[in-house]
Amino acid sequence: MSWNSFGHVFRFTTWGESHGPAIGAVVDGCPPGIALAEADIQPWLDERRPGASPLTSPRREPDRVRILSGVFEGLTTGTPISLTIENEDARPADYAGMPHRAGHADRAYEAKYGVRDPRGGGRASARETAARVAAGAVARLVIPEVTIAARPVEVGGSEDEAAWDRLIEAAQAGGSSLGAVVECVAKGVPAGWGAPVYAKLDADFAAALMSINAVKAVEIGAGFDAARRAGEDNAGRAMAGGILGGIATGEPIVLRAAFKPTASVAALGVKGRHDPCVGMRGAPVVEAMVALVLADHKLLHRAQCGDDG
Amino acid sequence: MSWNSFGHVFRFTTWGESHGPAIGAVVDGCPPGIALAEADIQPWLDERRPGASPLTSPRREPDRVRILSGVFEGLTTGTPISLTIENEDARPADYAGMPHRAGHADRAYEAKYGVRDPRGGGRASARETAARVAAGAVARLVIPEVTIAARPVEVGGSEDEAAWDRLIEAAQAGGSSLGAVVECVAKGVPAGWGAPVYAKLDADFAAALMSINAVKAVEIGAGFDAARRAGEDNAGRAMAGGILGGIATGEPIVLRAAFKPTASVAALGVKGRHDPCVGMRGAPVVEAMVALVLADHKLLHRAQCGDDG
Amino acid sequence: MSWNSFGHVFRFTTWGESHGPAIGAVVDGCPPGIALAEADIQPWLDERRPGASPLTSPRREPDRVRILSGVFEGLTTGTPISLTIENEDARPADYAGMPHRAGHADRAYEAKYGVRDPRGGGRASARETAARVAAGAVARLVIPEVTIAARPVEVGGSEDEAAWDRLIEAAQAGGSSLGAVVECVAKGVPAGWGAPVYAKLDADFAAALMSINAVKAVEIGAGFDAARRAGEDNAGRAMAGGILGGIATGEPIVLRAAFKPTASVAALGVKGRHDPCVGMRGAPVVEAMVALVLADHKLLHRAQCGDDG
Amino acid sequence: MSWNSFGHVFRFTTWGESHGPAIGAVVDGCPPGIALAEADIQPWLDERRPGASPLTSPRREPDRVRILSGVFEGLTTGTPISLTIENEDARPADYAGMPHRAGHADRAYEAKYGVRDPRGGGRASARETAARVAAGAVARLVIPEVTIAARPVEVGGSEDEAAWDRLIEAAQAGGSSLGAVVECVAKGVPAGWGAPVYAKLDADFAAALMSINAVKAVEIGAGFDAARRAGEDNAGRAMAGGILGGIATGEPIVLRAAFKPTASVAALGVKGRHDPCVGMRGAPVVEAMVALVLADHKLLHRAQCGDDG
């Protein structure tokens, strides 16, 4: 929750541009004594990887993660865990001389920094999310009591899963792109994690998911639908999504994030590689952010209330 | 973004329970030399006050703010501004011996803290928001270039403004309550405020609004509707809501927050006073949180990029 | 460690000017279920109070603390604890029209803020430390396993305790003032509290003590004398002062802080009331800051390593 | 000021163990548009490097820094700057099976983390300071108005510079080691940088210097000597060291840090390579930390008070 860091006690910092030599994350505050190897992280990166299906961007770097610190003889030591992923397939030439892309963050960056890095979106690129996924893989090991599962529930406005491939192919063929809604359910979160006001569990989830590039909306539990219900329904906790007053109730936590379609479609004459539906790749990133928030709140709760609190 | 504090550089901390002797906020990092008196804060509190209309909770304390520090001869001095509001009309007896209220945060608090404070919802009470409104009034003075206006756009599922009074009266008569959606537009935010990753302007807005009691969803710009559109629409910035890549574009910023209905309806046999539609009172709180985020980002941007950045 | 807040997890914020209506502290992140009443705080304030002896400043307000939030039926609830102390004896008239006091922070404040609040030193006044003492009294209850004792060990350059009264009286009579060194020993700190790098226990102690007005130097263990020893001595831990690599060893922690003499002596024609030896009153403030750092590190250690860590 | 991060707005995070594959720093919040190349950082690392003189540890890795992010076409972009240095000469075998070293942080680490990484001191190693020096080189570019110069002023208790070589050689020959005092002067710091209470310039300096491995004491201005003076001296600012009330006065800032001798002397039968006088190498690290604090406070001051504030 500072520039490029997130978390209160279990904190991580990400760095790197999509077309520089590497990207990475530093995970700080990780408990010691947790078994951690590159093989614990790699599968999550492979799942996130573009090019894993014909329906996503053809960029194909292997995304090999390296652990550079914080682990000794297979166990975390409690010191910062530095994770790096080299960008083997960077092609900045694709972007040379290209104009500002409409709907892209380039112009906003230039307004802020007075410096323009046209290479693949800079920090606003989907590639930054690989560092989150790597950090999230560490977070998962901190919260073995929790299972987290995210999946698209809506693509291009359709909730019919069977139709999605066709919709995406059509968008791709037409140089267009589609939005998506990703839903995430976290089970096993003990009642009591969270905090009542500005470190509310739901506020941290909202920040975590809204910080993902392309996300424009976040819901907890019934979300916007809650605004359409009457108080009787609320009594049944149906709306809560596992969080009341910022604190986990022990029931499954339910979150949704809306991904807008990418703007840099072929119709705009841009040669850079982009997804026809970035939301399809959003699920592993959403899971990673949810894991990172929960690992942080596990530690935060333990800080204030002790192991049995 | 720690327990009861929010903000990076322009930070505020709120404290107080709804039925204790007082509530308050400490605003830290405020620029010096800004004209500030209690009269600059009081009108915003009056607007938020329950009992301002027959359609909101009959609790009627006057909410008089006092400035206890940080101002000398009518100007801010750059030191922390302590704001307090006495709870003149606290009636904890209403809650004595009452059971856990379904859908309320009481049980979550007890799970966390092992201590139960049944008096009017403790920190999860709507009363905590008075402290935010007071802090927000200070924030507004830090960003005179910006105008912020929030209003309900949907009550009980209806977008027909003319129908809301009737819907709320019916809910109240039936011991029920209604949800609402509040929309906020901030104009005049200079292009460049914000940051690309975890201190994204939209991520901070999401945390700020989701930290408000009863809010279950937050949208920026097209929000969930963005997930239903194609990339061509994105090109026109229609979806952006004034923020791209976490950074303000200079266009109006558009946000929406969904308020669930309060749970403690008469049907549950609870004697405490509560709103039939807490969302109706949400607009001043949303405005305050938006002002607090923007004041913080004005200072944060100036830190990194200078006055002309 | 932001403007007016200190602490990672157990955090406190102080506010208030010496000649405004009140000063106060908000203690955040306190564990729930701790017995806390005003009577637990008041004795520490009484000990710190100026005017407790003829050798300190004649300012004589009673320093009555009030707890405004965070406690229910005598137990902390886990929510922020707001502590206030009214300034009953403020006499700003003493400072009206007075020039900048040499060696005082007034001019530095004016350089920073462009606003001058000449009333008794503003935030740089020794009075701000009353809020720290109040917060420290809460911190002590969080760490019942630790005993903390500070006392002056040097006054006006003399280590002879019997000579101090005479030295101070002479300074007072001559319109002068004296510096002092305060030593603090904390016993019972479990091995393991602390952290290796920027949240080192010793780094946090150094910041905590150096943040006290008038403190110009801080030592841990052998301190400056360590620089004069050979490595053989180091082997015996004689130098460590109970901290190695930023982490408590389980041995008593030994700290020293040097207080400069106050500058606003009678010789300068200033009418405001000031101590002939502010360091004589420094011990309760040093104890409070040490308690606040240790309570924070107890929670921080528990966050990362668990109760048994 | 969290685990492995330091700074309010201009923040950096360091990672890496002395005998792992690499160490590094991530510098966040750096203003955009600053010319930065590896050649701006390398000289400072070369100066710090062990083995630069026969009087320091014979470890001889070249300490080549690489910039992995945050720079485009030779200018900082405002995004995080990732700096890495490979550990080419790591020899963990030196430490295999070695016992806990007396006076070393090993045992403290084990008490905390229950995990022991015996390789060269882990994060408590002097090697961690290379990452600080690299980050400090970036900080220097943020504050071109300031010049910073640190040097040993006392070695093994002697202020006679001419005697130091002989003292260190004797210590080395005898398997012993010596402490040192390093003094740092920062000129050109504008009046007004700093803050009055917990973000006091002197408190941040104290934390920054005390966080350096082996430092046991920190002084500002007259330091401990201030405690031995009378108030008349204070009037002349002689004691202030360029800081009053936590805020820079515009005069040169003077700091001193005491380095204890390393404990792992040959007498203890340890084969790892260590300095006979770690304080001799402390000056570049002290300079780096001072630059990092000042860059942070420049930005922090600008945040609150604007460019002209």
mmCIF file with all atom_site columns, N, CA, C and O in Angstrom, chain B residues 17 33 51 64 80 126 131 139-140 199 203 225 266:
data_model
loop_
_atom_site.group_PDB
_atom_site.id
_atom_site.type_symbol
_atom_site.label_atom_id
_atom_site.label_alt_id
_atom_site.label_comp_id
_atom_site.label_asym_id
_atom_site.label_entity_id
_atom_site.label_seq_id
_atom_site.pdbx_PDB_ins_code
_atom_site.Cartn_x
_atom_site.Cartn_y
_atom_site.Cartn_z
_atom_site.occupancy
_atom_site.B_iso_or_equiv
_atom_site.pdbx_formal_charge
_atom_site.auth_seq_id
_atom_site.auth_comp_id
_atom_site.auth_asym_id
_atom_site.auth_atom_id
_atom_site.pdbx_PDB_model_num
ATOM 1  N N  . GLU B 1 17  ? -16.412 4.740  19.817  1.00 0.00 ? 17  GLU B N  1
ATOM 2  C CA . GLU B 1 17  ? -17.551 3.856  19.643  1.00 0.00 ? 17  GLU B CA 1
ATOM 3  C C  . GLU B 1 17  ? -18.820 4.691  19.653  1.00 0.00 ? 17  GLU B C  1
ATOM 4  O O  . GLU B 1 17  ? -18.857 5.786  20.221  1.00 0.00 ? 17  GLU B O  1
ATOM 5  N N  . GLY B 1 33  ? -0.844  26.557 6.730   1.00 0.00 ? 33  GLY B N  1
ATOM 6  C CA . GLY B 1 33  ? -1.279  27.810 6.123   1.00 0.00 ? 33  GLY B CA 1
ATOM 7  C C  . GLY B 1 33  ? -2.657  27.770 5.498   1.00 0.00 ? 33  GLY B C  1
ATOM 8  O O  . GLY B 1 33  ? -3.038  28.692 4.781   1.00 0.00 ? 33  GLY B O  1
ATOM 9  N N  . GLY B 1 51  ? -31.459 11.847 11.374  1.00 0.00 ? 51  GLY B N  1
ATOM 10 C CA . GLY B 1 51  ? -32.537 12.677 11.886  1.00 0.00 ? 51  GLY B CA 1
ATOM 11 C C  . GLY B 1 51  ? -32.704 13.959 11.098  1.00 0.00 ? 51  GLY B C  1
ATOM 12 O O  . GLY B 1 51  ? -33.571 14.774 11.390  1.00 0.00 ? 51  GLY B O  1
ATOM 13 N N  . ARG B 1 64  ? -21.521 18.253 17.288  1.00 0.00 ? 64  ARG B N  1
ATOM 14 C CA . ARG B 1 64  ? -20.698 19.466 17.273  1.00 0.00 ? 64  ARG B CA 1
ATOM 15 C C  . ARG B 1 64  ? -19.224 19.073 17.251  1.00 0.00 ? 64  ARG B C  1
ATOM 16 O O  . ARG B 1 64  ? -18.731 18.403 18.152  1.00 0.00 ? 64  ARG B O  1
ATOM 17 N N  . PRO B 1 80  ? -0.569  17.789 13.724  1.00 0.00 ? 80  PRO B N  1
ATOM 18 C CA . PRO B 1 80  ? -1.811  17.008 13.634  1.00 0.00 ? 80  PRO B CA 1
ATOM 19 C C  . PRO B 1 80  ? -3.033  17.777 14.130  1.00 0.00 ? 80  PRO B C  1
ATOM 20 O O  . PRO B 1 80  ? -2.984  18.471 15.141  1.00 0.00 ? 80  PRO B O  1
ATOM 21 N N  . ALA B 1 126 ? -22.544 3.030  12.081  1.00 0.00 ? 126 ALA B N  1
ATOM 22 C CA . ALA B 1 126 ? -22.535 4.130  11.117  1.00 0.00 ? 126 ALA B CA 1
ATOM 23 C C  . ALA B 1 126 ? -21.979 5.400  11.751  1.00 0.00 ? 126 ALA B C  1
ATOM 24 O O  . ALA B 1 126 ? -21.508 6.294  11.057  1.00 0.00 ? 126 ALA B O  1
ATOM 25 N N  . ALA B 1 131 ? -16.723 10.742 12.007  1.00 0.00 ? 131 ALA B N  1
ATOM 26 C CA . ALA B 1 131 ? -15.318 11.128 12.108  1.00 0.00 ? 131 ALA B CA 1
ATOM 27 C C  . ALA B 1 131 ? -14.682 11.235 10.718  1.00 0.00 ? 131 ALA B C  1
ATOM 28 O O  . ALA B 1 131 ? -13.841 12.107 10.469  1.00 0.00 ? 131 ALA B O  1
ATOM 29 N N  . ALA B 1 139 ? -9.856  17.625 4.302   1.00 0.00 ? 139 ALA B N  1
ATOM 30 C CA . ALA B 1 139 ? -9.276  17.214 3.020   1.00 0.00 ? 139 ALA B CA 1
ATOM 31 C C  . ALA B 1 139 ? -9.759  18.096 1.875   1.00 0.00 ? 139 ALA B C  1
ATOM 32 O O  . ALA B 1 139 ? -8.991  18.448 0.972   1.00 0.00 ? 139 ALA B O  1
ATOM 33 N N  . ARG B 1 140 ? -11.044 18.439 1.908   1.00 0.00 ? 140 ARG B N  1
ATOM 34 C CA . ARG B 1 140 ? -11.584 19.291 0.830   1.00 0.00 ? 140 ARG B CA 1
ATOM 35 C C  . ARG B 1 140 ? -10.794 20.587 0.700   1.00 0.00 ? 140 ARG B C  1
ATOM 36 O O  . ARG B 1 140 ? -10.598 21.110 -0.402  1.00 0.00 ? 140 ARG B O  1
ATOM 37 N N  . ALA B 1 199 ? -0.450  1.608  -5.111  1.00 0.00 ? 199 ALA B N  1
ATOM 38 C CA . ALA B 1 199 ? -1.011  2.883  -4.683  1.00 0.00 ? 199 ALA B CA 1
ATOM 39 C C  . ALA B 1 199 ? -1.798  3.504  -5.835  1.00 0.00 ? 199 ALA B C  1
ATOM 40 O O  . ALA B 1 199 ? -1.909  4.722  -5.940  1.00 0.00 ? 199 ALA B O  1
ATOM 41 N N  . ALA B 1 203 ? -7.295  1.771  -6.740  1.00 0.00 ? 203 ALA B N  1
ATOM 42 C CA . ALA B 1 203 ? -7.167  0.817  -5.629  1.00 0.00 ? 203 ALA B CA 1
ATOM 43 C C  . ALA B 1 203 ? -7.403  1.522  -4.298  1.00 0.00 ? 203 ALA B C  1
ATOM 44 O O  . ALA B 1 203 ? -8.056  0.976  -3.401  1.00 0.00 ? 203 ALA B O  1
ATOM 45 N N  . ASP B 1 225 ? -20.130 -3.151 -15.875 1.00 0.00 ? 225 ASP B N  1
ATOM 46 C CA . ASP B 1 225 ? -20.576 -3.063 -17.250 1.00 0.00 ? 225 ASP B CA 1
ATOM 47 C C  . ASP B 1 225 ? -19.386 -3.152 -18.211 1.00 0.00 ? 225 ASP B C  1
ATOM 48 O O  . ASP B 1 225 ? -19.533 -3.608 -19.348 1.00 0.00 ? 225 ASP B O  1
ATOM 49 N N  . ALA B 1 266 ? -36.679 -4.045 12.673  1.00 0.00 ? 266 ALA B N  1
ATOM 50 C CA . ALA B 1 266 ? -37.614 -4.222 13.789  1.00 0.00 ? 266 ALA B CA 1
ATOM 51 C C  . ALA B 1 266 ? -38.066 -5.683 13.887  1.00 0.00 ? 266 ALA B C  1
ATOM 52 O O  . ALA B 1 266 ? -38.318 -6.191 14.979  1.00 0.00 ? 266 ALA B O  1
#
